[in-house]
Short mmCIF file of C-alpha atoms in Angstrom, two decimals:
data_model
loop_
_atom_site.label_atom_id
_atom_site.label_comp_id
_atom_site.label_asym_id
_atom_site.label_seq_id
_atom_site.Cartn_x
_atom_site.Cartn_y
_atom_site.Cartn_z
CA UNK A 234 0.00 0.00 0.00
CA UNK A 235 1.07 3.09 -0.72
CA UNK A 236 2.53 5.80 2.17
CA UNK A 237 0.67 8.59 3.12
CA UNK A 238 2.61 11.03 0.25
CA UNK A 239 2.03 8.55 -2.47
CA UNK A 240 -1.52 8.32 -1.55
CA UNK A 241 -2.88 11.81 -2.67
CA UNK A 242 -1.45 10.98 -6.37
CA UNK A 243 -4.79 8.47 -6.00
CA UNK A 244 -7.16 10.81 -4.95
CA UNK A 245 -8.06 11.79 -8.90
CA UNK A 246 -8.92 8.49 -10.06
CA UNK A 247 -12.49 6.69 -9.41
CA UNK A 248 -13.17 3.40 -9.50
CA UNK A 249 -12.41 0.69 -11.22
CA UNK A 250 -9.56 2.31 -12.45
CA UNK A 251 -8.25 3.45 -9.28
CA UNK A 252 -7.96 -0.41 -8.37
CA UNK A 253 -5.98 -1.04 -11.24
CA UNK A 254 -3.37 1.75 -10.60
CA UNK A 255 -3.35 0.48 -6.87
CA UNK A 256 -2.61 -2.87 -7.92
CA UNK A 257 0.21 -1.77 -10.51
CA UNK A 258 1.74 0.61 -7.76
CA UNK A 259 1.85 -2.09 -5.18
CA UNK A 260 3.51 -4.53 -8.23
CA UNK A 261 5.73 -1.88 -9.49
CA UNK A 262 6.93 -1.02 -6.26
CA UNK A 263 7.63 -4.33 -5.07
CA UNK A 264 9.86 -5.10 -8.32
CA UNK A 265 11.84 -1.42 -7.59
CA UNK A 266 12.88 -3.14 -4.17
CA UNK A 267 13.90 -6.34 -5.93
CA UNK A 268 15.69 -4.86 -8.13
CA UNK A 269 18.72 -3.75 -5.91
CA UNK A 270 19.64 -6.67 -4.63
CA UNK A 271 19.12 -8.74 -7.61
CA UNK A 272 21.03 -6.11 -10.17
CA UNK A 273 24.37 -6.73 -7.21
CA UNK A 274 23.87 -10.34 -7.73
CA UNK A 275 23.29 -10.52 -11.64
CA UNK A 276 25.87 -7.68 -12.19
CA UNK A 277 28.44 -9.68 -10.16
CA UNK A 278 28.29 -12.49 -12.34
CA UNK A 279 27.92 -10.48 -15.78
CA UNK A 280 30.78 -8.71 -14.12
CA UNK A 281 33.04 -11.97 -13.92
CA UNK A 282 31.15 -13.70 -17.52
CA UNK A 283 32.98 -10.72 -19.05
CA UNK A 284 36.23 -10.51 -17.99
CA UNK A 285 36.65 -14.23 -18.61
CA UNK A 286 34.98 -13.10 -22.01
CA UNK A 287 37.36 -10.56 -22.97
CA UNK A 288 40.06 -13.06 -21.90
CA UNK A 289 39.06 -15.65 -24.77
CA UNK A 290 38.43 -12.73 -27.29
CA UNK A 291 41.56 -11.14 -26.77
CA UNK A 292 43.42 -14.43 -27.77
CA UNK A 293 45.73 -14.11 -31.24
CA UNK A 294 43.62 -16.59 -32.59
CA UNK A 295 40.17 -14.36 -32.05
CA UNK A 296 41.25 -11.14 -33.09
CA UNK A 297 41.01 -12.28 -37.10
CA UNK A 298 37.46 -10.47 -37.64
CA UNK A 299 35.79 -7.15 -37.20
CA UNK A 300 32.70 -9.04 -35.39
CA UNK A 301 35.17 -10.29 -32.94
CA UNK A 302 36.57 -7.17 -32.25
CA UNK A 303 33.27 -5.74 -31.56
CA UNK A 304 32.36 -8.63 -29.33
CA UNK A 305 35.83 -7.78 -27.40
CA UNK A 306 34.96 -3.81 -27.16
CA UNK A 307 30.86 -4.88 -26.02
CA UNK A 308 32.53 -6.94 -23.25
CA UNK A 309 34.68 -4.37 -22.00
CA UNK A 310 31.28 -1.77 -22.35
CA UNK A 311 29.87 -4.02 -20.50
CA UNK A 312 32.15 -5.05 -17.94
CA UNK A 313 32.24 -0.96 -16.93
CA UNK A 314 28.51 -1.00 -16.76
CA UNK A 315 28.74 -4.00 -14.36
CA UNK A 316 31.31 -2.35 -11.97
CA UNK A 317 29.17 0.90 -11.84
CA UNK A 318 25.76 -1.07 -11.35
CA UNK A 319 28.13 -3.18 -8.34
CA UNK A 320 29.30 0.05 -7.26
CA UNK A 321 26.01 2.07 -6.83
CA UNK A 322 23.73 -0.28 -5.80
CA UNK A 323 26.09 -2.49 -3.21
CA UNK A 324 26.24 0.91 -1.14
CA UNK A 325 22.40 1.33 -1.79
CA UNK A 326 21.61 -2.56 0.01
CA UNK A 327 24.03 -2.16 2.35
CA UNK A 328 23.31 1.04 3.97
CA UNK A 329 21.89 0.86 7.86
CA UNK A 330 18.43 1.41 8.48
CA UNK A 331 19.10 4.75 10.45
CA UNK A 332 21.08 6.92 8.23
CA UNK A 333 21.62 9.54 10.39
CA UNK A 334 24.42 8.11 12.23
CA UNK A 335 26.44 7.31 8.88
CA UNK A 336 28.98 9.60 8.10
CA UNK A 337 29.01 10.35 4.57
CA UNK A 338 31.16 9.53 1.82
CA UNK A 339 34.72 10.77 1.65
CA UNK A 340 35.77 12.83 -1.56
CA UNK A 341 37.29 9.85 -3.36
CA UNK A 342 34.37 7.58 -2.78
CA UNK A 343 32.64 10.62 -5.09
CA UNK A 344 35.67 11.54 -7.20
CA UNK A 345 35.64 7.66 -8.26
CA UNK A 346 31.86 7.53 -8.07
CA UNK A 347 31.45 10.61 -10.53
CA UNK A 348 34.27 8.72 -13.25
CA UNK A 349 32.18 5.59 -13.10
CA UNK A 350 29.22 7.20 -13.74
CA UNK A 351 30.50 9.33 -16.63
CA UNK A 352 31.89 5.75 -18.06
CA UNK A 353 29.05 4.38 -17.62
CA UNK A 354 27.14 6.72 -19.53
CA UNK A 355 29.72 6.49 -23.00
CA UNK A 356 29.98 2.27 -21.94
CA UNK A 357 25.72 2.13 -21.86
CA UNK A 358 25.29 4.34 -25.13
CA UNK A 359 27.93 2.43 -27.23
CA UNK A 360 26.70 -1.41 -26.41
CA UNK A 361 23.49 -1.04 -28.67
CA UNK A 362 25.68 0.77 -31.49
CA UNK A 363 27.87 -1.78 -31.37
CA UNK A 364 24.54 -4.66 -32.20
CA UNK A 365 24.08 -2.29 -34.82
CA UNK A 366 27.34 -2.08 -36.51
CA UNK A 367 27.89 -5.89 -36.31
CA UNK A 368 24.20 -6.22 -37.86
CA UNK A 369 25.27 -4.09 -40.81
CA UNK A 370 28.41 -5.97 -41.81
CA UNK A 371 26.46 -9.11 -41.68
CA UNK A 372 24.01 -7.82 -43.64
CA UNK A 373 26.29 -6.37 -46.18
CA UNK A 374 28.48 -9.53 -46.35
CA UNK A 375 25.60 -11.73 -47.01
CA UNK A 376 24.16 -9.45 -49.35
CA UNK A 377 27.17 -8.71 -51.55
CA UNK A 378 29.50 -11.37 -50.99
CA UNK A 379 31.39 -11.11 -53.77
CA UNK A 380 32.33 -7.81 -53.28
CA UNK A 381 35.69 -6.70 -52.13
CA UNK A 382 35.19 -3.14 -50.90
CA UNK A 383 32.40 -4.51 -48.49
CA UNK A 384 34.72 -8.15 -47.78
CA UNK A 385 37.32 -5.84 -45.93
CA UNK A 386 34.36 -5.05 -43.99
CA UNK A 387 35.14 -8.16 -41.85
CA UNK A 388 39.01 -7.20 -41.72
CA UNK A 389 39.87 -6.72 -38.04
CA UNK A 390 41.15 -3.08 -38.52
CA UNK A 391 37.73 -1.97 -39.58
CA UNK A 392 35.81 -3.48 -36.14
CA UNK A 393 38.73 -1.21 -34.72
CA UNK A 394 38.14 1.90 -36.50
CA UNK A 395 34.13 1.21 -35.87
CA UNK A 396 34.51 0.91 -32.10
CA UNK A 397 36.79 3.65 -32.11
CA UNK A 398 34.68 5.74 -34.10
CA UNK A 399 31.40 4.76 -31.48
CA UNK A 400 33.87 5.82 -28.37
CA UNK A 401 34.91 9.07 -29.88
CA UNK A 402 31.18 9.93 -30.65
CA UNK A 403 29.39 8.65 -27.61
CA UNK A 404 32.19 10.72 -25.54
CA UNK A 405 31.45 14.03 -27.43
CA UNK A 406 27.84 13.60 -26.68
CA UNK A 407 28.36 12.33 -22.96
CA UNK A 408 30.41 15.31 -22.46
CA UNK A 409 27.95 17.68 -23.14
CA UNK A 410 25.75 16.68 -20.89
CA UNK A 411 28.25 15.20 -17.35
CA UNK A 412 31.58 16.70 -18.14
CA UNK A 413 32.70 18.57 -16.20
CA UNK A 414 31.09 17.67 -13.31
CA UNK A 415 32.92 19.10 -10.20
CA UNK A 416 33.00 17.86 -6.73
CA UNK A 417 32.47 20.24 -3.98
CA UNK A 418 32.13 20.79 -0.13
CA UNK A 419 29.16 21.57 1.76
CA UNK A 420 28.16 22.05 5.46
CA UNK A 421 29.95 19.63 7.51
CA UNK A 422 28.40 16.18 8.34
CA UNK A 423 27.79 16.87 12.45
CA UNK A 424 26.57 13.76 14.24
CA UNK A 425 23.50 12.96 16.42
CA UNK A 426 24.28 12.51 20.19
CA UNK A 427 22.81 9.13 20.26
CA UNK A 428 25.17 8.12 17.59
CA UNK A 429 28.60 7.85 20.04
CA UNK A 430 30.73 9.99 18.60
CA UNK A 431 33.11 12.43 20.18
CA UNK A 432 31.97 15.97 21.79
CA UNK A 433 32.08 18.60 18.82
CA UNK A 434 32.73 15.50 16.27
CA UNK A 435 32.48 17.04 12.77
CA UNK A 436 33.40 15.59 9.27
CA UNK A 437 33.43 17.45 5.80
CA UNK A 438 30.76 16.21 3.22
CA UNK A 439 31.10 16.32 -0.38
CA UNK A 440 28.54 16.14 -3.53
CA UNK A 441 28.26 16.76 -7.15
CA UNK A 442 28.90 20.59 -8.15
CA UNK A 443 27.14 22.24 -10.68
CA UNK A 444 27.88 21.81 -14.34
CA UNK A 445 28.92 24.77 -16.44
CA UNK A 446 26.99 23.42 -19.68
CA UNK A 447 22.89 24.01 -18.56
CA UNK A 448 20.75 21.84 -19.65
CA UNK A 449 17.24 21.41 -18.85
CA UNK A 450 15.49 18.10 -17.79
CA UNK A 451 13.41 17.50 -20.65
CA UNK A 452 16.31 17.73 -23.17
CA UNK A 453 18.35 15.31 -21.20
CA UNK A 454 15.21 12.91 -21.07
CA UNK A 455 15.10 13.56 -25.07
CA UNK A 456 18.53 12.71 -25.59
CA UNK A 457 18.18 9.51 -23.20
CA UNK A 458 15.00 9.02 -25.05
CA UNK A 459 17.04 8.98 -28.81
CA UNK A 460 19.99 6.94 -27.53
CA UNK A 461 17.80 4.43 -26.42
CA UNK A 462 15.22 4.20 -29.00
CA UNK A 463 17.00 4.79 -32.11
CA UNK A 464 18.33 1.18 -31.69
CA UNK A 465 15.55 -0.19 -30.94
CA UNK A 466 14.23 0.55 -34.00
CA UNK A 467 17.27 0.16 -36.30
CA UNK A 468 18.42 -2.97 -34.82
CA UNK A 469 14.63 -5.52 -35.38
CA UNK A 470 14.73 -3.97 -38.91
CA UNK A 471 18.57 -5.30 -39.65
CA UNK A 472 17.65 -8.21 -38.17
CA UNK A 473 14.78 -8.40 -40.83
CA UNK A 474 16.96 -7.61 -43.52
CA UNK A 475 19.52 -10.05 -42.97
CA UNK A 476 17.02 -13.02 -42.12
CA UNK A 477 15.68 -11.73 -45.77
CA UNK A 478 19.47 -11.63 -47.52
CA UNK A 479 19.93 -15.34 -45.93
CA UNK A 480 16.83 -16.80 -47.59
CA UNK A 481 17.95 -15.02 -51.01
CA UNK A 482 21.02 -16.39 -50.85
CA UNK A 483 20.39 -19.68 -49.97
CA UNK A 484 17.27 -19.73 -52.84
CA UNK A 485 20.45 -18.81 -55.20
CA UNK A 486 22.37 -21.62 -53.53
CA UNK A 487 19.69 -24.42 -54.12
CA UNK A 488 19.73 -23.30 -58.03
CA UNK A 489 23.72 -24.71 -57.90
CA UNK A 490 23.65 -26.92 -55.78
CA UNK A 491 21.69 -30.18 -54.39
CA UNK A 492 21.23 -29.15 -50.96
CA UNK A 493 20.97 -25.96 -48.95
CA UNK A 494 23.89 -24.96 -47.37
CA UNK A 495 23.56 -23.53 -43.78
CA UNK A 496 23.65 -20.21 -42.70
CA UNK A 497 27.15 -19.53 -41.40
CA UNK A 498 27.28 -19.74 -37.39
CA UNK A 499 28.78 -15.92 -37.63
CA UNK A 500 25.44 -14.76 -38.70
CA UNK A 501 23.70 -16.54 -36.37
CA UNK A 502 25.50 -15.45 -33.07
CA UNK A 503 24.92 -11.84 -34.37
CA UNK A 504 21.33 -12.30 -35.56
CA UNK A 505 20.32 -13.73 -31.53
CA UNK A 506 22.49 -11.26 -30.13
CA UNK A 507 20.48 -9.05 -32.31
CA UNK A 508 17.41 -10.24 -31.02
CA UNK A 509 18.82 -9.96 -26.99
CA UNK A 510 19.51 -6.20 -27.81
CA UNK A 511 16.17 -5.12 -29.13
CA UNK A 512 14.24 -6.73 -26.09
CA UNK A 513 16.73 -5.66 -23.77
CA UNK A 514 16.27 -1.68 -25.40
CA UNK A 515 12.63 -1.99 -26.61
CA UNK A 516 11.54 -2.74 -22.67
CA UNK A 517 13.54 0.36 -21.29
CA UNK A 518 12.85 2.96 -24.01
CA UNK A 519 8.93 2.04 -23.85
CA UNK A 520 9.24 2.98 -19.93
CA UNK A 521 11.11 6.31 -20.72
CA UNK A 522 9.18 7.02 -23.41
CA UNK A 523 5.97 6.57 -20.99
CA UNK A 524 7.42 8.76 -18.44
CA UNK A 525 8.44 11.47 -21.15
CA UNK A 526 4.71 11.63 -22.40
CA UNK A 527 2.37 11.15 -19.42
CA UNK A 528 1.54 14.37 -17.24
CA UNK A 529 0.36 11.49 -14.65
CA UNK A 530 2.60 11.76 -11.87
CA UNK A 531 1.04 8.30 -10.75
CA UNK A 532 2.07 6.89 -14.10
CA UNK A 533 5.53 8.30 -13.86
CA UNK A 534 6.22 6.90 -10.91
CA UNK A 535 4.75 3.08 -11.49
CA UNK A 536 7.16 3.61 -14.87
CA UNK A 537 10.32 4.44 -13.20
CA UNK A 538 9.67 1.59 -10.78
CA UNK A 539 9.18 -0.28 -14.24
CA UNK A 540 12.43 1.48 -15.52
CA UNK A 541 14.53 0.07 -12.63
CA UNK A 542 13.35 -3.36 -12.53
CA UNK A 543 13.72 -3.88 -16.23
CA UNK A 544 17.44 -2.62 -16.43
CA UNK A 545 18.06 -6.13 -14.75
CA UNK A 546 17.94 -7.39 -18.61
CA UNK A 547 21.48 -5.42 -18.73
CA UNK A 548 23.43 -7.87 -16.73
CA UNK A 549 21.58 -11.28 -18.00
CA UNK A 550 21.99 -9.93 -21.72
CA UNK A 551 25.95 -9.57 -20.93
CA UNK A 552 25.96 -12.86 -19.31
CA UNK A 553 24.18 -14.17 -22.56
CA UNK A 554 26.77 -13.01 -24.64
CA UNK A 555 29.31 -15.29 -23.41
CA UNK A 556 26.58 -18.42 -23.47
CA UNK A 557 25.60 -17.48 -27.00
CA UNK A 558 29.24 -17.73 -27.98
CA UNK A 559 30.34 -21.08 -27.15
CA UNK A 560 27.03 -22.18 -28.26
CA UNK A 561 27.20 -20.86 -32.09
CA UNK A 562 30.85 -20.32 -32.17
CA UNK A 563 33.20 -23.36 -32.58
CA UNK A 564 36.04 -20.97 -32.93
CA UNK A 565 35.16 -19.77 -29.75
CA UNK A 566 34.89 -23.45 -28.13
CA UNK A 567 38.43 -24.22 -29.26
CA UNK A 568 39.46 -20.87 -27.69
CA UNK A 569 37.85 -21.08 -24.70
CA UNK A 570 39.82 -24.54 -23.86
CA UNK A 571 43.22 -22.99 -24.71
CA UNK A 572 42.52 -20.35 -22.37
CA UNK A 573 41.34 -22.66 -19.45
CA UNK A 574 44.21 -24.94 -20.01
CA UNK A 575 46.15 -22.08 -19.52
CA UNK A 576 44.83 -20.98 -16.40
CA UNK A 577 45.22 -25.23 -15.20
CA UNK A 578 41.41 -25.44 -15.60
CA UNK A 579 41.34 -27.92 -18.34
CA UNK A 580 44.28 -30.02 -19.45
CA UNK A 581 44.35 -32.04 -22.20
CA UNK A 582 47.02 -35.14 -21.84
CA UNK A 583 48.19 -37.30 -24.93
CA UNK A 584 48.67 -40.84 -24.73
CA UNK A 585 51.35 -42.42 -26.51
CA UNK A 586 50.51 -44.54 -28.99
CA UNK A 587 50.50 -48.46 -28.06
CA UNK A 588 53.40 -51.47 -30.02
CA UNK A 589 50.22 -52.66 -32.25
CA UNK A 590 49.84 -49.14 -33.89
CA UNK A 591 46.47 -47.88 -32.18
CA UNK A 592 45.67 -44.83 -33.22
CA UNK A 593 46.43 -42.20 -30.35
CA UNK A 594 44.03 -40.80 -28.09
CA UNK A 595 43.25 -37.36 -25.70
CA UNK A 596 42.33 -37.35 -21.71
CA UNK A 597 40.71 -34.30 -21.14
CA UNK A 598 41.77 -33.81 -17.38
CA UNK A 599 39.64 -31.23 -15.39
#
């Protein structure tokens, strides 16, 4: 039920419809509360999925293809997302009941907390472009295979140049709107008497200064809005595309030859990765764009509890990336043993071949 501030935002509405809003409030509200804890715990194994991701993709042997050096810079994206969401919300569960006797942070708990945040931003508005940009070489590549302009496409210099391209323009726009953000002190933090401290016990407190760029809510909301949406729209209409270029080209393939010839697993790790991204963006830009619109403040609130549950698909699309990959990927599979042989995980053992001439065999050790 809601408290007695939330409760005049239901004094508008009659019947039945004030029911419904009660019940989605109640819903919404309980899924905001879940969503702390559960964002710590999904984050922290996203968090862990991606460094032992990057550690495969980084491997000689993986760094032959543009797709694979977008999958490496989505992993690190991701990974920075993952520390932040760690970051914030560990504080957020773990903070006593009574906050009045907690002395606030010190100025490098916000220095660092301001960087994250401002990484965070570039890391969370390149990850989608990245879907994007891997969509579009597929779909060129299967459309125009032949071609050699668009074959260098899948040259590892151009997934460079792409991701470098996505950093350098997500940090000019992420810059306009955080950077700079200064760090300044306030009134001192002075302690209750119940709380034990010493007589005339004072500590400096710090938060966020003002930025020198203004800019108003609404435009920030817009520009949150675009970032979120535009991909959510461009990426389910590559997918389309491509799923359309496959079936051409394997109609052309049936003309030559007896059977059809399977899509390449390339295209399909990108295509369900694709899919991940749209859900994972489609769910979150439909609450901001609610919020944006309504003039309910009722509705905006059950939205942005919505907004904060829902940002949960972050950290189980990252840890899908990884699943997805040794899945579809046999390149992948052959890298991912190297690397835990390497770390003593897996250890494959030979065994010499016997007088009669049997044909050797492997021991996978684990």
């Amino acid at each position: 039920m809601p408290n007695e501030y939330y409760s005049q935002f239901f004094e508008e509405y009659n019947e039945p419809f004030k029911s419904i809003l009660l019940f989605l409030y109640d819903t919404s509200s309980t899924l905001f509360d879940l969503s702390f804890p559960l964002s710590v715990v999904f984050a922290s194994f996203a968090l862990i999925s991606n460094l032992f991701h990057l550690m495969v993709l980084t491997r000689v042997s993986m760094r032959n293809t543009s797709v694979n050096i977008l999958l490496t810079g989505l992993a690190l994206t991701d990974s920075i997302c993952m520390l932040n969401t760690i970051f914030d919300n560990f504080e957020y569960v773990t903070r006593p009941a009574d906050l009045k006797c907690k002395p606030p942070s010190p100025y490098w708990s916000q220095i660092l907390l301001q960087i994250l945040i401002n990484l965070e931003d570039i890391s969370r508005r390149i990850s989608p472009w990245i879907g994007v940009i891997m969509a579009v070489i597929r779909l060129l590549i299967s459309s125009f295979p032949l071609n050699l302009i668009i074959r260098k496409m899948s040259k590892p210099v151009f997934g460079f140049l792409s991701l470098l391209a996505c950093i350098l323009v997500s940090t000019v726009i992420g810059a306009r709107i955080y950077i700079p953000t200064t760090v300044i002190e306030i009134k001192p933090w002075v302690p209750k008497k119940e709380c034990g401290y010493p007589a005339n016990y004072s500590q400096p407190r710090f938060q966020p200064g003002p930025r020198d760029i203004d800019i108003s809510e609404d435009l920030m909301t817009f520009l949150q809005l675009l970032d979120v949406n535009l991909p959510a729209v461009v990426l389910p209409l590559l997918t389309l595309l491509l799923v359309r270029a496959l079936k051409k080209i394997t109609a052309e393939r049936l003309q030559f030859q007896s059977a059809p010839k399977e899509p390449d697993d390339t295209t399909k790790l990108v295509t369900l990765m694709t899919v991940l991204h749209v859900i994972t963006e489609c769910s979150i830009g439909i609450c901001l764009l609610v919020t944006f619109v309504s003039k309910s403040s009722l509705v905006q609130i059950i939205t942005w509890n919505l907004y904060y549950f829902f940002t949960l698909f972050f950290p189980l699309n990252s840890i899908a990336h990884l699943i997805i990959s040794i899945l579809l990927s046999s390149q992948y599979r052959t890298c991912v043993k190297e690397t835990l042989s390497f770390l003593k995980i897996w250890k494959e053992e030979p065994v010499a071949q016997s007088s009669q001439g049997s044909s050797s065999r492997t021991i996978i050790v684990r």
